[in-house]
Amino acid sequence: MALSAGTRRTVACVLVGIGAMLLVAAIMIPTYTVSRLAKTPLDLEITTVATNPQTGAPSEVLDAKSLTSPTGSAKVDQNVPLVSQRFLTIENPSNASELTIQAGQTLRRTDKQGDTGLLTATIDRVTVDRKTGEPVDSVDGGPNGSIAVTVDKKGASVMDPVQHTGLQYRFPIGTDKKTYPYFDLNARKTFDINYVEETEINNLKVYHFQMTVPATDLNSVANSATNRLTLPAAKWGVDGDGDVAMDRFYTNVRDLWVEPDTGTVIKGQEQIHLYYARSGDKPEVTALKSTLVFDENTIESQISVAKDNMDKLALYGRILPIILGVLAAVFLILGVLLGVLGKNGNGPTPVRRPAPAPAGGPGGSFDPPTQQIDMNKKP
């Protein structure tokens, strides 16, 4: 059944309207929805585990008991198995643009049980921008974060206000191949972390970054009893008589492998060196020297987190806009074509019927419609 010209124009307008709405949706989804997705989730909970693989690299730890023993010098244990664990959660205040990260981290030697194996424990708290990953200024103008490395007499953590600057736990959404500022938790300072190369981890593209923390006197960083020790020279194993004061110094070479689309840190490695010395450039007694690397389970977990976020970004940033764009084009083309036909046509084609045959005799003559009467004729 053919459509009338008016009906065609109506259907054409509907098709063009649907096509226009689909086109608007194809444009708005990447700009609006993706901007909302491209942020650190508020329900984030991440546990990372790093160990020192036994690959010939040194793993040295100072035996704390040897420092207090009545005899003998400081003893440094060799080939010590270590594990570093960090549990990261999102705390208040957090909102649409900012979130507060709290990370508790421990380093322990696994060849000793309980507290005897605990080497360090740290709690870090900072509020960051959900998109860039960089710390934001505190609303009261004070430090935007805090760090705890000691406890009070009741065993509660003592949080020291500390200003954080630079990246720390994740990189920006859309990480670039460039140098970024990075905050080191132990030194409580920001250093450059430099782009090294693009590579792959388990078939996932990642950017490799590296930073070096120079020798830092921890006694000037945090008020901790272990950051400066005064012991007899013999206990330190150095020449001389009487007591010698030494500070604890810290250096580190940190490597991070980052998935660039989401800013997720897939793999981390730290070459840590803690030592006691009278001068930072001359290590005298090792406190800790080891290389810690994310274990395989942590790497796979981080890859899973990155891929989930990558799939969401791809769906709303590329796949849906393409589908909606194609559908919009189809509806617009159909609407325009139908509108042109409705405008140029004259409606349905009329049905032609034959004219009725004329009345009359065989000769084709016609009878006069009326009879002529002579009104003057007399009967």
Coordinates of C-alpha atoms in Angstrom, one line a residue:
M1 CA 0.0 0.0 0.0
A2 CA 1.6 3.3 -1.1
L3 CA 2.0 6.2 1.3
S4 CA 0.6 9.6 0.6
A5 CA 2.9 12.5 0.3
G6 CA 1.9 13.8 3.8
T7 CA 2.6 10.5 5.4
R8 CA 6.0 10.3 3.7
R9 CA 7.0 13.7 5.0
T10 CA 5.9 12.7 8.5
V11 CA 7.9 9.5 8.5
A12 CA 10.9 11.3 7.1
C13 CA 10.8 13.8 9.9
V14 CA 10.6 11.0 12.5
L15 CA 13.6 9.2 10.9
V16 CA 15.7 12.4 10.8
G17 CA 14.8 13.2 14.4
I18 CA 15.9 9.7 15.6
G19 CA 19.1 10.0 13.5
A20 CA 19.8 13.4 15.1
M21 CA 19.3 12.1 18.6
L22 CA 21.6 9.1 17.9
L23 CA 24.2 11.5 16.5
V24 CA 24.0 13.7 19.6
A25 CA 24.4 10.6 21.8
A26 CA 27.4 9.4 19.8
I27 CA 29.1 12.8 20.5
M28 CA 28.1 13.2 24.1
I29 CA 29.0 9.7 25.4
P30 CA 32.8 10.1 24.9
T31 CA 32.8 13.6 26.3
Y32 CA 30.4 13.1 29.3
T33 CA 30.3 9.5 30.3
V34 CA 34.0 8.8 29.7
S35 CA 35.0 11.9 31.7
R36 CA 33.0 10.4 34.6
L37 CA 34.6 6.9 34.2
A38 CA 38.1 8.2 33.8
K39 CA 38.6 8.7 37.5
T40 CA 39.9 6.6 40.4
P41 CA 37.0 4.5 41.8
L42 CA 35.7 5.4 45.2
D43 CA 35.4 1.8 46.3
L44 CA 39.1 1.0 45.6
E45 CA 40.8 -1.6 47.8
I46 CA 44.2 -2.9 46.7
T47 CA 46.6 -5.2 48.3
T48 CA 50.1 -5.4 46.8
V49 CA 52.8 -7.9 47.9
A50 CA 56.5 -7.5 47.1
T51 CA 59.2 -10.0 47.8
N52 CA 62.9 -10.3 47.3
P53 CA 63.4 -13.1 44.7
Q54 CA 66.4 -15.3 45.5
T55 CA 68.3 -14.5 42.3
G56 CA 71.7 -13.8 43.7
A57 CA 70.9 -10.2 44.6
P58 CA 72.0 -9.2 48.2
S59 CA 69.4 -9.3 50.9
E60 CA 71.0 -8.0 54.1
V61 CA 69.3 -7.1 57.4
L62 CA 70.9 -5.7 60.6
D63 CA 70.3 -8.0 63.6
A64 CA 68.8 -5.5 66.1
K65 CA 69.7 -7.7 69.0
S66 CA 73.4 -7.5 68.2
L67 CA 73.3 -3.8 68.9
T68 CA 72.2 -4.3 72.5
S69 CA 74.2 -7.4 73.3
P70 CA 77.0 -6.8 75.9
T71 CA 79.7 -8.3 73.6
G72 CA 80.5 -8.4 69.9
S73 CA 79.9 -5.9 67.1
A74 CA 76.9 -5.3 65.0
K75 CA 75.8 -8.3 63.0
V76 CA 74.3 -8.1 59.6
D77 CA 72.4 -11.2 58.5
Q78 CA 72.7 -12.4 54.9
N79 CA 70.2 -13.8 52.4
V80 CA 67.2 -12.8 54.5
P81 CA 63.8 -13.6 53.0
L82 CA 61.6 -10.4 53.0
V83 CA 58.0 -9.5 52.2
S84 CA 56.5 -6.1 51.9
Q85 CA 52.7 -5.8 52.0
R86 CA 50.6 -2.7 51.4
F87 CA 46.9 -2.4 51.9
L88 CA 45.3 0.6 50.2
T89 CA 41.7 1.9 50.9
I90 CA 39.6 5.0 50.2
E91 CA 38.6 7.0 53.2
N92 CA 36.6 10.2 53.9
P93 CA 36.6 12.9 52.8
S94 CA 36.0 11.7 49.2
N95 CA 33.7 13.1 46.5
A96 CA 33.2 13.4 42.8
S97 CA 36.6 15.1 42.1
E98 CA 38.8 14.1 45.1
L99 CA 39.5 11.1 47.3
T100 CA 41.5 10.3 50.4
I101 CA 43.9 7.4 50.2
Q102 CA 45.1 5.6 53.2
A103 CA 47.9 3.0 52.8
G104 CA 49.3 0.8 55.5
Q105 CA 52.6 -0.8 54.7
T106 CA 54.8 -3.3 56.5
L107 CA 58.1 -4.9 55.8
R108 CA 59.1 -8.0 57.6
R109 CA 61.6 -10.8 57.4
T110 CA 59.8 -14.2 57.1
D111 CA 62.5 -16.2 58.8
K112 CA 61.3 -14.9 62.2
Q113 CA 57.9 -15.0 63.7
G114 CA 55.5 -12.3 65.0
D115 CA 56.9 -8.9 66.1
T116 CA 60.4 -10.1 66.0
G117 CA 60.2 -10.3 62.2
L118 CA 58.7 -6.8 61.7
L119 CA 61.2 -4.4 60.4
T120 CA 59.1 -1.3 59.5
A121 CA 55.5 -0.3 59.6
T122 CA 54.1 2.9 58.0
I123 CA 50.7 4.5 57.6
D124 CA 50.3 7.1 54.9
R125 CA 47.2 9.3 54.3
V126 CA 46.7 11.8 51.5
T127 CA 43.9 13.4 49.5
V128 CA 44.4 13.4 45.7
D129 CA 42.6 14.4 42.5
R130 CA 40.7 11.4 41.1
K131 CA 41.8 12.1 37.5
T132 CA 45.4 13.3 37.8
G133 CA 46.4 11.3 40.9
E134 CA 48.2 14.3 42.3
P135 CA 47.6 15.6 45.9
V136 CA 45.2 18.5 46.4
D137 CA 45.7 21.4 48.8
S138 CA 44.1 21.1 52.2
V139 CA 41.0 23.2 52.8
D140 CA 42.5 24.6 56.0
G141 CA 45.8 25.5 54.4
G142 CA 47.8 23.0 56.4
P143 CA 49.6 19.9 55.2
N144 CA 47.5 17.8 52.8
G145 CA 48.6 14.4 54.3
S146 CA 50.1 12.6 57.2
I147 CA 52.5 9.8 57.9
A148 CA 52.9 7.5 60.9
V149 CA 56.1 5.5 61.6
T150 CA 55.8 5.3 65.4
V151 CA 53.2 4.5 68.1
D152 CA 52.4 6.1 71.4
K153 CA 52.4 4.4 74.8
K154 CA 48.9 3.0 74.1
G155 CA 50.0 1.5 70.8
A156 CA 48.2 4.0 68.7
S157 CA 49.8 5.4 65.5
V158 CA 51.3 8.8 65.8
M159 CA 50.4 10.7 62.6
D160 CA 52.8 13.5 61.6
P161 CA 51.3 16.1 59.3
V162 CA 53.3 16.0 56.0
Q163 CA 52.8 18.0 52.8
H164 CA 52.6 15.6 49.8
T165 CA 53.4 16.7 46.3
G166 CA 53.7 14.7 43.1
L167 CA 52.3 11.2 42.1
Q168 CA 52.5 8.3 44.5
Y169 CA 50.0 5.4 44.2
R170 CA 48.8 5.7 40.7
F171 CA 49.5 7.7 37.5
P172 CA 47.1 10.0 35.5
I173 CA 44.4 8.7 33.3
G174 CA 46.2 8.8 30.0
T175 CA 49.8 8.6 31.2
D176 CA 52.3 10.2 28.9
K177 CA 55.9 9.3 28.0
K178 CA 57.4 12.0 30.1
T179 CA 59.0 12.8 33.5
Y180 CA 56.6 13.2 36.4
P181 CA 57.1 14.4 40.0
Y182 CA 56.9 11.4 42.4
F183 CA 56.6 11.5 46.2
D184 CA 58.9 9.2 48.2
L185 CA 57.3 8.1 51.5
N186 CA 60.5 7.4 53.3
A187 CA 62.4 10.6 52.3
R188 CA 59.2 12.6 52.5
K189 CA 60.3 14.5 49.4
T190 CA 59.4 14.6 45.7
F191 CA 61.8 13.5 43.0
D192 CA 61.6 13.1 39.3
I193 CA 60.5 9.8 37.9
N194 CA 61.6 9.5 34.3
Y195 CA 60.1 7.6 31.4
V196 CA 62.4 4.8 30.3
E197 CA 60.7 2.8 27.6
E198 CA 57.5 1.2 26.3
T199 CA 57.4 -2.6 26.9
E200 CA 54.9 -5.4 27.7
I201 CA 54.1 -7.4 30.8
N202 CA 52.0 -10.5 30.1
N203 CA 51.0 -9.1 26.7
L204 CA 49.8 -5.8 28.2
K205 CA 51.4 -2.6 27.0
V206 CA 53.1 -0.6 29.8
Y207 CA 55.3 2.4 30.3
H208 CA 58.5 1.9 32.3
F209 CA 59.5 4.7 34.7
Q210 CA 62.5 5.0 37.0
M211 CA 63.6 7.3 39.8
T212 CA 66.6 7.5 42.1
V213 CA 66.4 8.8 45.6
P214 CA 69.7 10.2 46.7
A215 CA 71.2 9.5 50.1
T216 CA 68.8 11.0 52.7
D217 CA 69.5 11.5 56.4
L218 CA 66.3 10.0 58.0
N219 CA 67.1 11.7 61.3
S220 CA 66.3 15.0 59.7
V221 CA 63.1 13.6 58.2
A222 CA 61.3 11.8 61.1
N223 CA 61.6 11.8 64.9
S224 CA 62.4 8.1 65.5
A225 CA 64.7 6.6 68.0
T226 CA 66.3 4.3 65.4
N227 CA 67.2 7.2 63.1
R228 CA 70.2 8.2 65.3
L229 CA 72.1 5.7 67.5
T230 CA 75.0 6.4 69.8
L231 CA 77.0 3.2 70.5
P232 CA 80.6 2.3 71.4
A233 CA 83.0 2.4 68.4
A234 CA 83.6 -1.3 68.9
K235 CA 79.9 -2.1 68.6
W236 CA 79.9 -0.3 65.3
G237 CA 83.0 -2.1 64.2
V238 CA 84.9 1.0 63.6
D239 CA 88.3 2.2 64.9
G240 CA 88.5 4.5 68.0
D241 CA 87.5 4.6 71.6
G242 CA 84.4 5.9 73.2
D243 CA 80.9 6.4 71.8
V244 CA 80.2 7.1 68.2
A245 CA 76.9 8.7 66.9
M246 CA 75.6 7.5 63.6
D247 CA 72.5 8.5 61.6
R248 CA 70.4 6.2 59.5
F249 CA 70.5 7.0 55.8
Y250 CA 68.3 5.9 52.9
T251 CA 68.7 5.5 49.2
N252 CA 66.4 3.8 46.6
V253 CA 66.1 3.1 42.9
R254 CA 62.4 2.7 42.1
D255 CA 61.1 1.2 38.9
L256 CA 57.4 1.3 38.0
W257 CA 55.6 -0.2 35.0
V258 CA 52.3 1.6 34.3
E259 CA 49.4 0.8 32.1
P260 CA 49.0 4.2 30.3
D261 CA 45.2 4.3 29.6
T262 CA 44.2 3.9 33.2
G263 CA 47.3 4.9 35.1
T264 CA 47.4 1.6 37.0
V265 CA 50.8 0.5 38.4
I266 CA 51.1 -3.0 37.1
K267 CA 54.5 -3.8 38.5
G268 CA 56.8 -2.1 41.1
Q269 CA 60.4 -2.7 42.1
E270 CA 62.6 -1.0 44.7
Q271 CA 66.3 -1.4 45.3
I272 CA 66.4 -0.2 48.9
H273 CA 69.5 0.6 50.9
L274 CA 69.3 1.7 54.6
Y275 CA 72.6 2.1 56.4
Y276 CA 74.2 3.8 59.4
A277 CA 77.0 6.3 58.8
R278 CA 78.6 9.5 60.0
S279 CA 78.4 10.8 56.5
G280 CA 75.8 9.9 53.8
D281 CA 78.4 9.2 51.1
K282 CA 80.2 6.7 53.3
P283 CA 78.0 3.8 54.4
E284 CA 79.4 2.0 57.5
V285 CA 76.9 -0.5 58.9
T286 CA 74.1 -1.9 56.7
A287 CA 70.6 -1.7 58.2
L288 CA 68.8 -3.1 55.1
K289 CA 69.8 -3.8 51.6
S290 CA 67.5 -5.7 49.3
T291 CA 65.5 -5.6 46.0
L292 CA 61.8 -6.0 46.4
V293 CA 59.5 -6.8 43.5
F294 CA 55.8 -7.3 43.1
D295 CA 55.0 -11.0 43.2
E296 CA 53.2 -12.6 40.3
N297 CA 49.8 -12.7 42.0
T298 CA 50.0 -9.0 42.6
I299 CA 50.9 -8.3 38.9
E300 CA 48.0 -10.5 37.7
S301 CA 45.6 -8.7 40.0
Q302 CA 46.8 -5.3 38.8
I303 CA 46.5 -6.4 35.2
S304 CA 42.9 -7.5 35.9
V305 CA 42.1 -4.1 37.5
A306 CA 43.6 -2.3 34.5
K307 CA 41.8 -4.4 31.9
D308 CA 38.4 -3.9 33.6
N309 CA 38.8 -0.1 33.5
M310 CA 40.2 -0.3 29.9
D311 CA 37.1 -2.2 28.8
K312 CA 34.8 0.4 30.3
L313 CA 36.7 3.2 28.7
A314 CA 36.7 1.4 25.3
L315 CA 33.0 0.6 25.5
Y316 CA 31.9 4.2 26.2
G317 CA 34.8 6.0 24.5
R318 CA 34.9 4.1 21.2
I319 CA 32.5 1.1 20.7
L320 CA 29.2 2.7 21.6
P321 CA 29.9 6.0 19.8
I322 CA 30.8 4.1 16.6
I323 CA 27.6 2.0 16.7
L324 CA 25.5 5.0 17.5
G325 CA 27.2 7.0 14.7
V326 CA 26.5 4.3 12.1
L327 CA 22.8 4.0 13.2
A328 CA 22.5 7.8 13.1
A329 CA 23.8 7.9 9.5
V330 CA 21.4 5.2 8.5
F331 CA 18.4 7.0 9.9
L332 CA 19.4 10.3 8.5
I333 CA 19.9 9.0 5.0
L334 CA 16.6 7.1 5.1
G335 CA 14.8 10.2 6.4
V336 CA 16.4 12.5 3.7
L337 CA 15.6 10.1 0.9
L338 CA 12.0 9.6 2.0
G339 CA 11.6 13.4 2.5
V340 CA 12.8 14.1 -1.1
L341 CA 10.4 11.6 -2.6
G342 CA 7.5 13.0 -0.6
K343 CA 8.3 16.5 -1.7
N344 CA 8.7 15.9 -5.5
G345 CA 5.8 13.4 -5.9
N346 CA 2.1 14.0 -6.4
G347 CA 0.8 11.4 -4.1
P348 CA -0.4 8.0 -5.2
T349 CA -0.6 7.3 -8.9
P350 CA -4.3 7.7 -10.0
V351 CA -6.1 4.7 -11.4
R352 CA -7.2 5.3 -15.0
R353 CA -10.6 4.0 -16.0
P354 CA -12.0 3.9 -19.7
A355 CA -14.7 6.5 -20.5
P356 CA -18.3 5.2 -20.9
A357 CA -19.4 4.4 -24.5
P358 CA -21.6 7.1 -26.1
A359 CA -25.3 6.2 -26.6
G360 CA -26.7 6.0 -30.2
G361 CA -27.6 3.7 -33.1
P362 CA -25.3 1.7 -35.3
G363 CA -24.4 4.6 -37.4
G364 CA -23.2 6.4 -34.6
S365 CA -25.9 9.1 -34.9
F366 CA -27.3 10.6 -31.8
D367 CA -31.0 11.0 -31.0
P368 CA -32.0 14.6 -30.5
P369 CA -32.5 15.4 -26.8
T370 CA -36.0 16.8 -27.3
Q371 CA -38.7 16.8 -30.0
Q372 CA -39.2 20.0 -32.0
I373 CA -42.8 21.2 -31.7
D374 CA -44.3 23.8 -34.1
M375 CA -46.4 26.0 -31.9
N376 CA -48.0 27.8 -34.9
K377 CA -49.4 24.7 -36.4
K378 CA -53.2 24.5 -36.4
P379 CA -54.9 21.2 -35.9

